[in-house]
Amino acid sequence: MIRVDNITKTFPGAERHAVDRVTFNVNEGNICVFAGPSGCGKTTILRMINRLIEPDEGEIFINGENARTMNPATLRRTIGYVIQQIGLLPHRTIEQNVAIVPGLLKWPRDKTRKRVLELLEMVGLDPGEVGRKYPHQLSGGQMQRVGVARAMAADPPIMLMDEPFGAVDPIVRVRLQDEFLHLQQAFKKTICFVTHDINEAIKMGDYLVILNAGRIIQMGTPIEVLTSPADAFVRDLLGDDRGVKILDLTRSGSLMEPANALPESPGRNGCTVQAVQPVKIALEMMMKKNADQVGVCEGETIVGILTWNGIKEHINRVSGDGS
Amino acid sequence: MDIFMDSLLRRAPGYLPEHLQLVIIPMAIAILISLPAGIIVTRPGYRRYAEKVMALFNTAQTIPPLAVIAIFFPFLGLGYGPAILALTIYALLPIARNTIAAISSVPEDVKEAARGMGMTPKEVLFHVELPLSVPVIMAGIKTSAVLTVSTAVLAALVGGKGMGAVIFAGINFFRPELILAGTIYIGMMAVILERLISLAEYMLVPAHIK
């Protein structure tokens, strides 16, 4: 869907490349997260995809078409764009803000209006309540929702999101992340997502691109990156709780021992988790109930058992350094 | 009292249309020049000049109006034309300065989002930059108009006529009632013009500020 081929960008007067020979692909329907410290080039990469910045070298292909050959304004109208500062037009109402891209594409008025109402509802806002308000009358969380709705207005297949949930408090951020992942399950957009928050990267990403000083340090699925960080930089970025993060991404079902192999009846004390729930939940339950094992269910039936020792062995195995 | 009422109601009003011309013509020319100029110097390609232009205008603004007329007198001589020219130059400054300041202060994130959504530079100018700049540009026009009303009095010194003729006649012939009458009309004109522009401003400013 998006193919970035060996792009390099140096800003005038800068000593080193902002982006240095970066190559990657983003598959259709995936969220590709670019993570790294500030100044690592992640935002520059994003802005090169919709040509707000032109690469010095290298090519970007969108749906097989070279971005350089497309009209920048036309290109941008087919790519949703969300930035941390949101950038709602302060002199336009919420409805008018969401209707900007349909307006640029000259959609008929009633089609635009229907779409706007649908989008506001989709992102969890009441169109009757906020539709006619101006951006400054909204809370930070509401504005972020409007930003997402506006980017999705013309139903672009591709979205670029630059720290879209960066400006809200942690509680609202988690809620927005969850809601967005929920929407993504339905819409399957191809998304490039920039964040400096590694937890957000692991949570949102189907695929991670870890950057430092303009270069790609490591690429892979979150679990690949967590289980085998390429170097000390990535290990530092992931933090000291790498093992726990792995447990957050591991389903209980994948670590359990099947129920029929066990002599003892599992799930005593009613202590069970669903097979699809992360191992972290099972751990939490063990600690609460002071148990060393929990039953693993699929729906109502117990299919296996997850033990404390089993989890410990798994962490030792995947993080590789016995920590 | 009778002499004063006579000055106020019979002598001075005749000079009003002249004075109004001395305000409206320079204002119209000044707006037509400084709005486009302000827009041009804030375009990305010329942005580095914006600050220099601002500095120039700020300096020019500190020159007293009498000095402006005095500077042009040797080149342009006396009369209506030179007065209009001097007043135009003086009226240009606040409008150009405010236009540049207003457009430069449109938040970068709003412009970035507008570009990122696929607005062309022209669409960004007309849908984002100008609407958000209206209040400050209108403030500049207001300052300029009020300034021109009072500066236009000096036009009489170079033979430009207007209400200045009444006031200076009062000074020269020691007729305080003429000075007073002229001053009252100048004051009224300034207030009425200010109110009119405020009304236009109210109709033009984006709704979120109201």
mmCIF file of C-alpha atoms in Angstrom, chain B residues 10-11 66 72 75 79 82 97 103 115 124 128 136 138 149 151-152 154 161 165 169 199:
data_model
loop_
_atom_site.group_PDB
_atom_site.id
_atom_site.type_symbol
_atom_site.label_atom_id
_atom_site.label_comp_id
_atom_site.label_asym_id
_atom_site.label_seq_id
_atom_site.Cartn_x
_atom_site.Cartn_y
_atom_site.Cartn_z
ATOM 1 C CA ARG B 10 -22.884 78.056 9.199
ATOM 2 C CA ARG B 11 -19.170 78.542 8.650
ATOM 3 C CA LEU B 66 3.563 67.341 10.120
ATOM 4 C CA PHE B 72 7.046 66.103 0.710
ATOM 5 C CA PHE B 75 9.157 67.816 -3.995
ATOM 6 C CA GLY B 79 -2.115 71.926 -3.015
ATOM 7 C CA PRO B 82 0.427 66.573 -2.377
ATOM 8 C CA ARG B 97 1.725 46.626 9.683
ATOM 9 C CA ILE B 103 -1.309 36.877 8.862
ATOM 10 C CA ARG B 115 -2.294 22.001 3.993
ATOM 11 C CA VAL B 124 -5.267 28.253 2.807
ATOM 12 C CA VAL B 128 -7.805 30.111 6.868
ATOM 13 C CA VAL B 136 -6.370 42.646 13.540
ATOM 14 C CA MET B 138 -9.749 45.882 10.834
ATOM 15 C CA VAL B 149 -9.102 62.386 10.205
ATOM 16 C CA THR B 151 -3.803 64.421 10.284
ATOM 17 C CA ALA B 152 -5.923 65.775 7.430
ATOM 18 C CA LEU B 154 -2.601 69.687 8.512
ATOM 19 C CA LYS B 161 -8.201 72.806 2.442
ATOM 20 C CA ALA B 165 -8.721 75.713 6.956
ATOM 21 C CA ALA B 169 -8.151 80.583 10.273
ATOM 22 C CA LEU B 199 -19.811 47.833 12.574
#
